[in-house]
Structures are given as structure tokens and as C-alpha cells.
Amino acid sequence: MTPDRTGRPAAGRSPAPISAAGKGGTLITVAPTGAESDKASVPALPVSLDELVTTAKECRAAGAAVIHVHIRDDRARPTLDLGRLIGTVQALREGTDLIVQLSTGGAVTDGFAARLAVLDAGPDACSLTCGTVNFGDEVFANPWPFIRELYARTQALGVVPEFELFDMGHVATLHRLLDDLGAPHGGHVHCDLVMGVPGGMPGTAAQLIQAVAALPPDATWSATGIGRSSVPVIFAALAAGGHLRVGMEDTISFARRRPVTGNAELVQRAATLAALAQRPAMAPDQARAMLGVSDRHEHG
Ligand code: KMH
Ligand code: ZN
């Protein structure tokens, strides 16, 4: 788009999606646990159901609208056990009005069948990664037939997917998926740029702008900066009209040599910066309307 001399878009041109994307408020997703950090080394990591629900309530109070969930077993190891997932969805719904987004990424060691079966736990939403990526010394495998099958299952079961994009090739695969199978359940495309994974796209403002420019025109998007890129990615995303994902899945340091003491302080920081950017944190009902997530339960 060509600006006129005042800096405003020239008349008759459509506005850039980059400025329209975050109109009306900032969606904050908290990713409290992940599958990579070890409870013994990161004691503040929520791993039990009680810890997870407590964290969820604190993060809701701090400004989160969505929770991206990985669960652990009794020994704090990552698991995709279906019974535990069902119990987790239920407990989060009883304790909060957050949108419950289950991870279908799991851990790098999880098989495709178990990752597909996550949807049987009946979440509001799920993550759906649009391609394979080197993941530190490991590989996070997402071949096309798996992506396609997972997406078709979200449509059949009425689960709203969030498209996780770790690299520019994943954006191309997102377009291929939408061309092939059509719109997601709920009718709205929402993406999360996962930046700064060793092996994926870097967590820089320039990379974020390039990725956003390649998204489908009506998509909304959030961004996640892993590790040290967390804060720069928050600033870049807010400046570009995007939404935010933060949490201990993505960063365990609040600042240099200062470990995160709990997920809520990460959400609080994101909410403060969003308010300064004149786009305060959205409540879950606003987020449901934006994402096309139906109101499935009464929060008691
Ligand atoms: N734990 C990573 C291998 C997702 O949740 O969908 C994958 C991941 C993505 O966290
Ligand atoms: Zn995850």
C-alpha cells in the first residue's frame, strides 16, 4: 500500500492487514507448561492438575483469554493420556472461563495417533502445526498427511484450530491446507507465529513483518517469542497489530538471570504492554467471538 503525503493510506486502497489485525483489543494466550522443561530444574512450572488450574485462574485475572495446554503424568513427564486430558479440560472449564486449547504437538517423542486422539478430549480449540521443523537437537515432525488428517478431524469434531507457524514454509502449507479442505470450524483463521526456536524462524521484527504479510488476508495472528526473543516479539507484535502468546512453555527467564516465578507475571507484563499500546487484553467472551469458538459451557 502506498501512503499519501500525510502518511495515511492513499484513498481507495484497502488497508494493510498488518494494521487491521489487532483492532479492538489484544488476545493473550498463556502457554503455562509445555513439554520441554523439567519440573526438577524449573520448580515454578505447573505440572499437576491443581497447579495448572491455580495458574489458569491467576493468568485469567492477569489478562489471559486462552490457555494452551500440555499435561504431565504423576512423575511430571509429558503425557497425552486421554483420560487425563478429559479431566483437565473439565477442571479448567469448572475453574475458569478461559478458552481451552489443547496441544496436538505434544512432545517431540509423541506419535501421530496419540496426537490425533487429543481431539477426543473435546477441547474448545487445539494447536495445529503446519510443518516439520528442526527443534533444537530434535525434530518436531508434522508431515503433510498428518496435518491434513488432523485438520479434517478438527472440522469433523467442531474444534477450532490455531495454526502454529514456526517457519515461512509453514505459511505456504497453511495456504495449501485451506485451499484443499476449506475454512476451519468457526469460519475464522487464527495463526500463531512461533519465533526463535533453534531451527525455525528467528524472533525479529523484520521476520515477523515478513511472515504476517504472507498470511491469508482475513486471518488474525498472535506471536510467541521463545527464550530471549520473548520481549522483542511482544513489542513487534503489538506494533504490527497482532496478539500475544506468553508463558513458561516459551520462556523460563523473566529477565537476565531472573527466573520466571510464575506464569501470571508473564501474562501481567504482556497485558501491561498491550494496554500501553492502546489495545488492552481481551476477555474470553471477546476472544470467543473473534476466534469463532462457541460458548460451550456455563462457568460456575
Ligand atoms: N512441544 C513441541 C514439540 C504445540 O503445542 O502444538 C510442540 C509444541 C507445539 O509445543
Ligand atoms: Zn505447545
PDB file of C-alpha atoms and ligand atoms in Angstrom:
ATOM      1  CA  MET A   1       0.000   0.000   0.000  1.00  0.00           C
ATOM      2  CA  THR A   2       1.261   3.451  -0.863  1.00  0.00           C
ATOM      3  CA  PRO A   3       0.815   6.111   1.812  1.00  0.00           C
ATOM      4  CA  ASP A   4      -0.073   9.646   0.724  1.00  0.00           C
ATOM      5  CA  ARG A   5       1.997  12.613   1.910  1.00  0.00           C
ATOM      6  CA  THR A   6       0.208  12.669   5.257  1.00  0.00           C
ATOM      7  CA  GLY A   7       1.320   9.111   5.900  1.00  0.00           C
ATOM      8  CA  ARG A   8      -2.262   7.815   5.634  1.00  0.00           C
ATOM      9  CA  PRO A   9      -3.099   5.094   3.123  1.00  0.00           C
ATOM     10  CA  ALA A  10      -3.961   6.503  -0.303  1.00  0.00           C
ATOM     11  CA  ALA A  11      -7.724   6.788  -0.886  1.00  0.00           C
ATOM     12  CA  GLY A  12      -9.359   3.791  -2.498  1.00  0.00           C
ATOM     13  CA  ARG A  13      -6.734   1.306  -1.381  1.00  0.00           C
ATOM     14  CA  SER A  14      -7.577  -1.443   1.061  1.00  0.00           C
ATOM     15  CA  PRO A  15      -5.891  -1.094   4.435  1.00  0.00           C
ATOM     16  CA  ALA A  16      -2.881  -3.290   5.111  1.00  0.00           C
ATOM     17  CA  PRO A  17      -3.845  -6.410   7.044  1.00  0.00           C
ATOM     18  CA  ILE A  18      -0.991  -5.641   9.381  1.00  0.00           C
ATOM     19  CA  SER A  19      -2.751  -2.619  10.882  1.00  0.00           C
ATOM     20  CA  ALA A  20      -6.207  -4.191  10.921  1.00  0.00           C
ATOM     21  CA  ALA A  21      -5.232  -7.434  12.587  1.00  0.00           C
ATOM     22  CA  GLY A  22      -5.421  -6.402  16.226  1.00  0.00           C
ATOM     23  CA  LYS A  23      -8.227  -3.848  16.167  1.00  0.00           C
ATOM     24  CA  GLY A  24     -10.304  -3.846  19.314  1.00  0.00           C
ATOM     25  CA  GLY A  25      -8.047  -5.422  21.906  1.00  0.00           C
ATOM     26  CA  THR A  26      -5.271  -7.899  22.421  1.00  0.00           C
ATOM     27  CA  LEU A  27      -5.856 -11.608  22.748  1.00  0.00           C
ATOM     28  CA  ILE A  28      -3.411 -13.014  25.291  1.00  0.00           C
ATOM     29  CA  THR A  29      -2.806 -16.743  25.287  1.00  0.00           C
ATOM     30  CA  VAL A  30      -0.915 -18.336  28.129  1.00  0.00           C
ATOM     31  CA  ALA A  31       1.132 -21.468  27.461  1.00  0.00           C
ATOM     32  CA  PRO A  32       1.952 -22.400  31.057  1.00  0.00           C
ATOM     33  CA  THR A  33       3.748 -25.750  30.894  1.00  0.00           C
ATOM     34  CA  GLY A  34       4.905 -27.115  27.523  1.00  0.00           C
ATOM     35  CA  ALA A  35       6.635 -30.435  27.135  1.00  0.00           C
ATOM     36  CA  GLU A  36      10.266 -29.430  27.296  1.00  0.00           C
ATOM     37  CA  SER A  37      11.074 -28.012  30.735  1.00  0.00           C
ATOM     38  CA  ASP A  38      11.771 -30.273  33.625  1.00  0.00           C
ATOM     39  CA  LYS A  39       9.987 -29.698  36.962  1.00  0.00           C
ATOM     40  CA  ALA A  40      13.162 -30.517  38.898  1.00  0.00           C
ATOM     41  CA  SER A  41      15.032 -27.666  37.185  1.00  0.00           C
ATOM     42  CA  VAL A  42      12.036 -25.300  36.961  1.00  0.00           C
ATOM     43  CA  PRO A  43      10.088 -25.674  40.226  1.00  0.00           C
ATOM     44  CA  ALA A  44       7.567 -22.941  39.298  1.00  0.00           C
ATOM     45  CA  LEU A  45       6.375 -24.969  36.288  1.00  0.00           C
ATOM     46  CA  PRO A  46       2.730 -26.069  36.765  1.00  0.00           C
ATOM     47  CA  VAL A  47       2.623 -29.828  36.221  1.00  0.00           C
ATOM     48  CA  SER A  48      -0.137 -31.244  38.423  1.00  0.00           C
ATOM     49  CA  LEU A  49      -3.825 -30.599  37.721  1.00  0.00           C
ATOM     50  CA  ASP A  50      -4.101 -28.456  40.852  1.00  0.00           C
ATOM     51  CA  GLU A  51      -1.092 -26.376  39.838  1.00  0.00           C
ATOM     52  CA  LEU A  52      -2.479 -25.985  36.332  1.00  0.00           C
ATOM     53  CA  VAL A  53      -5.919 -24.820  37.497  1.00  0.00           C
ATOM     54  CA  THR A  54      -4.377 -22.413  40.020  1.00  0.00           C
ATOM     55  CA  THR A  55      -2.127 -20.986  37.298  1.00  0.00           C
ATOM     56  CA  ALA A  56      -5.084 -20.733  34.928  1.00  0.00           C
ATOM     57  CA  LYS A  57      -7.079 -18.692  37.453  1.00  0.00           C
ATOM     58  CA  GLU A  58      -4.125 -16.375  38.146  1.00  0.00           C
ATOM     59  CA  CYS A  59      -3.479 -15.888  34.438  1.00  0.00           C
ATOM     60  CA  ARG A  60      -7.155 -15.185  33.754  1.00  0.00           C
ATOM     61  CA  ALA A  61      -7.053 -12.487  36.436  1.00  0.00           C
ATOM     62  CA  ALA A  62      -3.887 -11.061  34.846  1.00  0.00           C
ATOM     63  CA  GLY A  63      -5.422 -10.821  31.352  1.00  0.00           C
ATOM     64  CA  ALA A  64      -5.270 -14.188  29.572  1.00  0.00           C
ATOM     65  CA  ALA A  65      -8.238 -15.327  27.462  1.00  0.00           C
ATOM     66  CA  VAL A  66      -6.868 -18.615  26.080  1.00  0.00           C
ATOM     67  CA  ILE A  67      -4.854 -21.363  27.745  1.00  0.00           C
ATOM     68  CA  HIS A  68      -2.637 -23.607  25.586  1.00  0.00           C
ATOM     69  CA  VAL A  69      -2.390 -26.863  27.491  1.00  0.00           C
ATOM     70  CA  HIS A  70       0.221 -29.606  27.748  1.00  0.00           C
ATOM     71  CA  ILE A  71      -0.191 -32.035  30.620  1.00  0.00           C
ATOM     72  CA  ARG A  72       2.166 -34.175  32.686  1.00  0.00           C
ATOM     73  CA  ASP A  73       1.853 -37.549  34.386  1.00  0.00           C
ATOM     74  CA  ASP A  74       2.332 -38.288  38.093  1.00  0.00           C
ATOM     75  CA  ARG A  75       6.087 -38.108  37.624  1.00  0.00           C
ATOM     76  CA  ALA A  76       5.799 -34.747  35.812  1.00  0.00           C
ATOM     77  CA  ARG A  77       6.660 -36.291  32.442  1.00  0.00           C
ATOM     78  CA  PRO A  78       4.759 -35.106  29.341  1.00  0.00           C
ATOM     79  CA  THR A  79       1.773 -37.307  28.509  1.00  0.00           C
ATOM     80  CA  LEU A  80      -1.136 -37.405  26.065  1.00  0.00           C
ATOM     81  CA  ASP A  81      -3.159 -39.787  28.225  1.00  0.00           C
ATOM     82  CA  LEU A  82      -6.752 -39.288  27.080  1.00  0.00           C
ATOM     83  CA  GLY A  83      -8.347 -39.745  30.495  1.00  0.00           C
ATOM     84  CA  ARG A  84      -6.092 -37.072  31.966  1.00  0.00           C
ATOM     85  CA  LEU A  85      -6.788 -34.752  29.054  1.00  0.00           C
ATOM     86  CA  ILE A  86     -10.545 -35.140  29.533  1.00  0.00           C
ATOM     87  CA  GLY A  87     -10.189 -34.438  33.265  1.00  0.00           C
ATOM     88  CA  THR A  88      -8.010 -31.402  32.531  1.00  0.00           C
ATOM     89  CA  VAL A  89     -10.499 -29.881  30.077  1.00  0.00           C
ATOM     90  CA  GLN A  90     -13.269 -30.410  32.608  1.00  0.00           C
ATOM     91  CA  ALA A  91     -11.303 -28.917  35.519  1.00  0.00           C
ATOM     92  CA  LEU A  92     -10.245 -25.854  33.525  1.00  0.00           C
ATOM     93  CA  ARG A  93     -13.843 -25.283  32.447  1.00  0.00           C
ATOM     94  CA  GLU A  94     -15.107 -25.634  36.006  1.00  0.00           C
ATOM     95  CA  GLY A  95     -12.463 -23.296  37.385  1.00  0.00           C
ATOM     96  CA  THR A  96     -12.262 -20.614  34.686  1.00  0.00           C
ATOM     97  CA  ASP A  97     -13.945 -19.229  31.586  1.00  0.00           C
ATOM     98  CA  LEU A  98     -10.728 -19.432  29.573  1.00  0.00           C
ATOM     99  CA  ILE A  99     -10.817 -20.901  26.071  1.00  0.00           C
ATOM    100  CA  VAL A 100      -9.204 -24.320  26.463  1.00  0.00           C
ATOM    101  CA  GLN A 101      -6.772 -25.049  23.650  1.00  0.00           C
ATOM    102  CA  LEU A 102      -5.144 -28.476  23.854  1.00  0.00           C
ATOM    103  CA  SER A 103      -1.752 -29.011  22.275  1.00  0.00           C
ATOM    104  CA  THR A 104      -1.706 -31.557  19.460  1.00  0.00           C
ATOM    105  CA  GLY A 105       2.042 -31.029  19.208  1.00  0.00           C
ATOM    106  CA  GLY A 106       2.766 -32.855  22.438  1.00  0.00           C
ATOM    107  CA  ALA A 107       6.412 -33.706  22.916  1.00  0.00           C
ATOM    108  CA  VAL A 108       8.785 -34.495  20.036  1.00  0.00           C
ATOM    109  CA  THR A 109       8.630 -38.138  21.089  1.00  0.00           C
ATOM    110  CA  ASP A 110       4.828 -38.435  20.766  1.00  0.00           C
ATOM    111  CA  GLY A 111       3.376 -40.479  17.906  1.00  0.00           C
ATOM    112  CA  PHE A 112       0.850 -39.267  15.371  1.00  0.00           C
ATOM    113  CA  ALA A 113      -2.018 -41.480  16.578  1.00  0.00           C
ATOM    114  CA  ALA A 114      -1.827 -40.146  20.132  1.00  0.00           C
ATOM    115  CA  ARG A 115      -1.607 -36.583  18.835  1.00  0.00           C
ATOM    116  CA  LEU A 116      -4.740 -37.078  16.712  1.00  0.00           C
ATOM    117  CA  ALA A 117      -6.589 -38.592  19.667  1.00  0.00           C
ATOM    118  CA  VAL A 118      -6.125 -35.391  21.694  1.00  0.00           C
ATOM    119  CA  LEU A 119      -9.221 -34.034  19.929  1.00  0.00           C
ATOM    120  CA  ASP A 120     -11.330 -36.752  21.553  1.00  0.00           C
ATOM    121  CA  ALA A 121     -10.933 -34.877  24.851  1.00  0.00           C
ATOM    122  CA  GLY A 122     -13.375 -32.306  23.474  1.00  0.00           C
ATOM    123  CA  PRO A 123     -11.436 -29.041  23.838  1.00  0.00           C
ATOM    124  CA  ASP A 124     -12.675 -25.695  22.524  1.00  0.00           C
ATOM    125  CA  ALA A 125      -9.582 -25.336  20.416  1.00  0.00           C
ATOM    126  CA  CYS A 126      -6.306 -27.029  19.538  1.00  0.00           C
ATOM    127  CA  SER A 127      -2.915 -26.160  18.161  1.00  0.00           C
ATOM    128  CA  LEU A 128      -2.151 -27.392  14.646  1.00  0.00           C
ATOM    129  CA  THR A 129       1.430 -27.038  13.460  1.00  0.00           C
ATOM    130  CA  CYS A 130       1.760 -26.538   9.720  1.00  0.00           C
ATOM    131  CA  GLY A 131       5.058 -28.306   9.055  1.00  0.00           C
ATOM    132  CA  THR A 132       8.090 -30.141  10.292  1.00  0.00           C
ATOM    133  CA  VAL A 133      10.814 -28.092  11.944  1.00  0.00           C
ATOM    134  CA  ASN A 134      14.190 -28.692  13.497  1.00  0.00           C
ATOM    135  CA  PHE A 135      13.639 -28.213  17.230  1.00  0.00           C
ATOM    136  CA  GLY A 136      16.997 -27.697  18.886  1.00  0.00           C
ATOM    137  CA  ASP A 137      18.727 -31.055  18.568  1.00  0.00           C
ATOM    138  CA  GLU A 138      15.405 -32.791  17.850  1.00  0.00           C
ATOM    139  CA  VAL A 139      12.862 -32.787  15.024  1.00  0.00           C
ATOM    140  CA  PHE A 140       9.230 -31.769  15.556  1.00  0.00           C
ATOM    141  CA  ALA A 141       7.582 -33.890  12.863  1.00  0.00           C
ATOM    142  CA  ASN A 142       4.462 -32.668  11.063  1.00  0.00           C
ATOM    143  CA  PRO A 143       4.297 -34.256   7.602  1.00  0.00           C
ATOM    144  CA  TRP A 144       1.558 -33.182   5.190  1.00  0.00           C
ATOM    145  CA  PRO A 145      -0.672 -36.306   5.524  1.00  0.00           C
ATOM    146  CA  PHE A 146      -0.713 -35.855   9.330  1.00  0.00           C
ATOM    147  CA  ILE A 147      -1.502 -32.138   9.097  1.00  0.00           C
ATOM    148  CA  ARG A 148      -4.311 -32.847   6.643  1.00  0.00           C
ATOM    149  CA  GLU A 149      -5.828 -35.599   8.760  1.00  0.00           C
ATOM    150  CA  LEU A 150      -5.614 -33.534  11.938  1.00  0.00           C
ATOM    151  CA  TYR A 151      -7.253 -30.562  10.232  1.00  0.00           C
ATOM    152  CA  ALA A 152     -10.057 -32.737   8.801  1.00  0.00           C
ATOM    153  CA  ARG A 153     -10.677 -34.080  12.315  1.00  0.00           C
ATOM    154  CA  THR A 154     -10.927 -30.585  13.774  1.00  0.00           C
ATOM    155  CA  GLN A 155     -13.589 -29.825  11.175  1.00  0.00           C
ATOM    156  CA  ALA A 156     -15.487 -33.056  11.849  1.00  0.00           C
ATOM    157  CA  LEU A 157     -15.372 -32.675  15.645  1.00  0.00           C
ATOM    158  CA  GLY A 158     -16.020 -28.941  15.824  1.00  0.00           C
ATOM    159  CA  VAL A 159     -12.694 -27.942  17.365  1.00  0.00           C
ATOM    160  CA  VAL A 160     -11.248 -24.546  16.412  1.00  0.00           C
ATOM    161  CA  PRO A 161      -7.616 -24.889  15.282  1.00  0.00           C
ATOM    162  CA  GLU A 162      -4.880 -22.357  15.858  1.00  0.00           C
ATOM    163  CA  PHE A 163      -2.306 -22.699  13.100  1.00  0.00           C
ATOM    164  CA  GLU A 164       1.196 -22.793  14.568  1.00  0.00           C
ATOM    165  CA  LEU A 165       3.770 -21.392  12.153  1.00  0.00           C
ATOM    166  CA  PHE A 166       7.406 -21.967  13.064  1.00  0.00           C
ATOM    167  CA  ASP A 167       8.814 -21.123   9.655  1.00  0.00           C
ATOM    168  CA  MET A 168       7.898 -19.474   6.359  1.00  0.00           C
ATOM    169  CA  GLY A 169       7.319 -22.854   4.706  1.00  0.00           C
ATOM    170  CA  HIS A 170       4.585 -23.445   7.274  1.00  0.00           C
ATOM    171  CA  VAL A 171       2.757 -20.391   5.942  1.00  0.00           C
ATOM    172  CA  ALA A 172       2.771 -21.944   2.474  1.00  0.00           C
ATOM    173  CA  THR A 173       1.389 -25.168   3.937  1.00  0.00           C
ATOM    174  CA  LEU A 174      -1.375 -23.237   5.702  1.00  0.00           C
ATOM    175  CA  HIS A 175      -2.489 -21.854   2.329  1.00  0.00           C
ATOM    176  CA  ARG A 176      -2.355 -25.346   0.833  1.00  0.00           C
ATOM    177  CA  LEU A 177      -4.465 -26.708   3.702  1.00  0.00           C
ATOM    178  CA  LEU A 178      -7.139 -24.022   3.383  1.00  0.00           C
ATOM    179  CA  ASP A 179      -7.241 -24.426  -0.395  1.00  0.00           C
ATOM    180  CA  ASP A 180      -7.581 -28.179  -0.023  1.00  0.00           C
ATOM    181  CA  LEU A 181     -10.067 -28.514   2.864  1.00  0.00           C
ATOM    182  CA  GLY A 182     -11.669 -25.098   3.232  1.00  0.00           C
ATOM    183  CA  ALA A 183     -12.307 -22.932   6.268  1.00  0.00           C
ATOM    184  CA  PRO A 184     -11.804 -24.130   9.833  1.00  0.00           C
ATOM    185  CA  HIS A 185     -14.627 -24.846  12.254  1.00  0.00           C
ATOM    186  CA  GLY A 186     -15.918 -21.440  13.343  1.00  0.00           C
ATOM    187  CA  GLY A 187     -15.054 -19.951   9.957  1.00  0.00           C
ATOM    188  CA  HIS A 188     -12.118 -17.835  11.102  1.00  0.00           C
ATOM    189  CA  VAL A 189      -8.380 -18.380  10.554  1.00  0.00           C
ATOM    190  CA  HIS A 190      -6.174 -17.577  13.542  1.00  0.00           C
ATOM    191  CA  CYS A 191      -2.433 -18.209  13.466  1.00  0.00           C
ATOM    192  CA  ASP A 192       0.382 -18.134  15.987  1.00  0.00           C
ATOM    193  CA  LEU A 193       3.881 -17.256  14.806  1.00  0.00           C
ATOM    194  CA  VAL A 194       6.269 -19.283  16.942  1.00  0.00           C
ATOM    195  CA  MET A 195       9.556 -17.436  16.649  1.00  0.00           C
ATOM    196  CA  GLY A 196      13.036 -18.073  17.947  1.00  0.00           C
ATOM    197  CA  VAL A 197      13.001 -21.889  18.083  1.00  0.00           C
ATOM    198  CA  PRO A 198      16.513 -23.067  17.167  1.00  0.00           C
ATOM    199  CA  GLY A 199      15.712 -24.414  13.686  1.00  0.00           C
ATOM    200  CA  GLY A 200      12.726 -22.156  12.979  1.00  0.00           C
ATOM    201  CA  MET A 201      12.316 -18.521  12.003  1.00  0.00           C
ATOM    202  CA  PRO A 202      14.156 -16.003  14.172  1.00  0.00           C
ATOM    203  CA  GLY A 203      12.327 -13.813  16.675  1.00  0.00           C
ATOM    204  CA  THR A 204      12.950 -10.491  14.988  1.00  0.00           C
ATOM    205  CA  ALA A 205      10.694  -7.624  13.949  1.00  0.00           C
ATOM    206  CA  ALA A 206      11.760  -7.955  10.305  1.00  0.00           C
ATOM    207  CA  GLN A 207      10.874 -11.653  10.245  1.00  0.00           C
ATOM    208  CA  LEU A 208       7.540 -11.019  11.930  1.00  0.00           C
ATOM    209  CA  ILE A 209       6.577  -8.405   9.329  1.00  0.00           C
ATOM    210  CA  GLN A 210       7.523 -10.764   6.508  1.00  0.00           C
ATOM    211  CA  ALA A 211       5.504 -13.641   7.960  1.00  0.00           C
ATOM    212  CA  VAL A 212       2.419 -11.508   8.658  1.00  0.00           C
ATOM    213  CA  ALA A 213       2.453 -10.172   5.104  1.00  0.00           C
ATOM    214  CA  ALA A 214       2.193 -13.762   3.808  1.00  0.00           C
ATOM    215  CA  LEU A 215      -0.839 -14.775   5.921  1.00  0.00           C
ATOM    216  CA  PRO A 216      -4.337 -15.169   4.457  1.00  0.00           C
ATOM    217  CA  PRO A 217      -5.927 -11.701   4.188  1.00  0.00           C
ATOM    218  CA  ASP A 218      -8.599 -12.060   6.885  1.00  0.00           C
ATOM    219  CA  ALA A 219      -6.518 -14.050   9.348  1.00  0.00           C
ATOM    220  CA  THR A 220      -5.786 -12.816  12.835  1.00  0.00           C
ATOM    221  CA  TRP A 221      -2.485 -13.758  14.399  1.00  0.00           C
ATOM    222  CA  SER A 222      -0.534 -13.821  17.584  1.00  0.00           C
ATOM    223  CA  ALA A 223       3.202 -14.151  18.052  1.00  0.00           C
ATOM    224  CA  THR A 224       5.330 -16.062  20.509  1.00  0.00           C
ATOM    225  CA  GLY A 225       8.999 -15.385  21.089  1.00  0.00           C
ATOM    226  CA  ILE A 226      10.925 -18.308  22.525  1.00  0.00           C
ATOM    227  CA  GLY A 227      13.529 -17.645  25.217  1.00  0.00           C
ATOM    228  CA  ARG A 228      15.313 -14.344  24.813  1.00  0.00           C
ATOM    229  CA  SER A 229      13.146 -13.287  21.898  1.00  0.00           C
ATOM    230  CA  SER A 230      10.056 -13.147  24.130  1.00  0.00           C
ATOM    231  CA  VAL A 231      10.081  -9.408  24.857  1.00  0.00           C
ATOM    232  CA  PRO A 232      11.232  -8.196  21.406  1.00  0.00           C
ATOM    233  CA  VAL A 233       8.485 -10.304  19.808  1.00  0.00           C
ATOM    234  CA  ILE A 234       5.865  -8.804  22.153  1.00  0.00           C
ATOM    235  CA  PHE A 235       6.880  -5.296  21.085  1.00  0.00           C
ATOM    236  CA  ALA A 236       6.996  -6.222  17.386  1.00  0.00           C
ATOM    237  CA  ALA A 237       3.606  -7.957  17.522  1.00  0.00           C
ATOM    238  CA  LEU A 238       1.921  -5.063  19.318  1.00  0.00           C
ATOM    239  CA  ALA A 239       3.431  -2.572  16.884  1.00  0.00           C
ATOM    240  CA  ALA A 240       2.180  -4.619  13.938  1.00  0.00           C
ATOM    241  CA  GLY A 241      -1.370  -5.079  15.281  1.00  0.00           C
ATOM    242  CA  GLY A 242      -1.049  -8.674  16.435  1.00  0.00           C
ATOM    243  CA  HIS A 243      -1.971 -10.665  19.513  1.00  0.00           C
ATOM    244  CA  LEU A 244       0.321 -12.303  22.078  1.00  0.00           C
ATOM    245  CA  ARG A 245       1.191 -15.699  23.462  1.00  0.00           C
ATOM    246  CA  VAL A 246       3.373 -15.872  26.559  1.00  0.00           C
ATOM    247  CA  GLY A 247       4.108 -18.462  29.229  1.00  0.00           C
ATOM    248  CA  MET A 248       6.626 -20.838  30.719  1.00  0.00           C
ATOM    249  CA  GLU A 249       6.335 -23.192  27.752  1.00  0.00           C
ATOM    250  CA  ASP A 250       8.154 -20.497  25.805  1.00  0.00           C
ATOM    251  CA  THR A 251      10.393 -18.749  28.308  1.00  0.00           C
ATOM    252  CA  ILE A 252      11.576 -19.547  31.809  1.00  0.00           C
ATOM    253  CA  SER A 253      13.538 -16.312  32.356  1.00  0.00           C
ATOM    254  CA  PHE A 254      11.733 -13.085  33.120  1.00  0.00           C
ATOM    255  CA  ALA A 255      14.929 -11.119  32.555  1.00  0.00           C
ATOM    256  CA  ARG A 256      18.637 -11.820  32.511  1.00  0.00           C
ATOM    257  CA  ARG A 257      19.485 -14.070  35.480  1.00  0.00           C
ATOM    258  CA  ARG A 258      15.928 -13.711  36.844  1.00  0.00           C
ATOM    259  CA  PRO A 259      13.877 -16.914  36.543  1.00  0.00           C
ATOM    260  CA  VAL A 260      10.139 -16.643  35.981  1.00  0.00           C
ATOM    261  CA  THR A 261       8.364 -17.071  39.314  1.00  0.00           C
ATOM    262  CA  GLY A 262       5.021 -17.981  37.741  1.00  0.00           C
ATOM    263  CA  ASN A 263       3.046 -17.700  34.523  1.00  0.00           C
ATOM    264  CA  ALA A 264       0.913 -14.851  35.816  1.00  0.00           C
ATOM    265  CA  GLU A 265       3.806 -12.413  35.830  1.00  0.00           C
ATOM    266  CA  LEU A 266       4.402 -13.103  32.140  1.00  0.00           C
ATOM    267  CA  VAL A 267       0.715 -12.526  31.381  1.00  0.00           C
ATOM    268  CA  GLN A 268       0.734  -9.405  33.546  1.00  0.00           C
ATOM    269  CA  ARG A 269       3.689  -7.972  31.644  1.00  0.00           C
ATOM    270  CA  ALA A 270       2.029  -8.725  28.284  1.00  0.00           C
ATOM    271  CA  ALA A 271      -1.225  -7.133  29.473  1.00  0.00           C
ATOM    272  CA  THR A 272       0.578  -4.018  30.681  1.00  0.00           C
ATOM    273  CA  LEU A 273       2.353  -3.608  27.352  1.00  0.00           C
ATOM    274  CA  ALA A 274      -0.887  -4.240  25.442  1.00  0.00           C
ATOM    275  CA  ALA A 275      -2.626  -1.548  27.475  1.00  0.00           C
ATOM    276  CA  LEU A 276       0.233   0.867  26.752  1.00  0.00           C
ATOM    277  CA  ALA A 277      -0.223   0.047  23.065  1.00  0.00           C
ATOM    278  CA  GLN A 278      -3.879   1.137  23.424  1.00  0.00           C
ATOM    279  CA  ARG A 279      -5.158  -2.373  22.826  1.00  0.00           C
ATOM    280  CA  PRO A 280      -5.909  -3.796  26.283  1.00  0.00           C
ATOM    281  CA  ALA A 281      -6.285  -7.503  26.961  1.00  0.00           C
ATOM    282  CA  MET A 282      -9.474  -9.118  25.650  1.00  0.00           C
ATOM    283  CA  ALA A 283     -11.819 -11.045  27.925  1.00  0.00           C
ATOM    284  CA  PRO A 284     -12.553 -14.653  26.933  1.00  0.00           C
ATOM    285  CA  ASP A 285     -16.019 -13.793  25.569  1.00  0.00           C
ATOM    286  CA  GLN A 286     -14.493 -11.253  23.170  1.00  0.00           C
ATOM    287  CA  ALA A 287     -11.875 -13.814  22.209  1.00  0.00           C
ATOM    288  CA  ARG A 288     -14.577 -16.437  21.553  1.00  0.00           C
ATOM    289  CA  ALA A 289     -16.354 -14.034  19.230  1.00  0.00           C
ATOM    290  CA  MET A 290     -13.148 -13.230  17.359  1.00  0.00           C
ATOM    291  CA  LEU A 291     -11.961 -16.821  17.024  1.00  0.00           C
ATOM    292  CA  GLY A 292     -15.324 -18.428  16.267  1.00  0.00           C
ATOM    293  CA  VAL A 293     -15.223 -20.548  19.421  1.00  0.00           C
ATOM    294  CA  SER A 294     -18.715 -21.368  20.616  1.00  0.00           C
ATOM    295  CA  ASP A 295     -19.722 -20.846  24.216  1.00  0.00           C
ATOM    296  CA  ARG A 296     -19.880 -24.486  25.242  1.00  0.00           C
ATOM    297  CA  HIS A 297     -20.226 -24.312  28.956  1.00  0.00           C
ATOM    298  CA  GLU A 298     -21.514 -22.265  31.821  1.00  0.00           C
ATOM    299  CA  HIS A 299     -18.723 -21.084  34.052  1.00  0.00           C
ATOM    300  CA  GLY A 300     -19.712 -21.888  37.632  1.00  0.00           C
TER     301      GLY A 300
HETATM  302  N1  KMH B   1       6.386 -29.339  22.294  1.00  0.00           N
HETATM  303  C1  KMH B   1       6.691 -29.082  20.932  1.00  0.00           C
HETATM  304  C2  KMH B   1       7.412 -30.233  20.336  1.00  0.00           C
HETATM  305  C3  KMH B   1       2.161 -27.446  20.103  1.00  0.00           C
HETATM  306  O1  KMH B   1       1.920 -27.439  21.283  1.00  0.00           O
HETATM  307  O2  KMH B   1       1.301 -27.604  19.246  1.00  0.00           O
HETATM  308  C4  KMH B   1       5.476 -28.795  20.118  1.00  0.00           C
HETATM  309  C5  KMH B   1       4.563 -27.772  20.619  1.00  0.00           C
HETATM  310  C6  KMH B   1       3.567 -27.283  19.632  1.00  0.00           C
HETATM  311  O3  KMH B   1       4.565 -27.357  21.753  1.00  0.00           O
HETATM  312 ZN    ZN B   2       2.727 -26.262  22.920  1.00  0.00          ZN
END
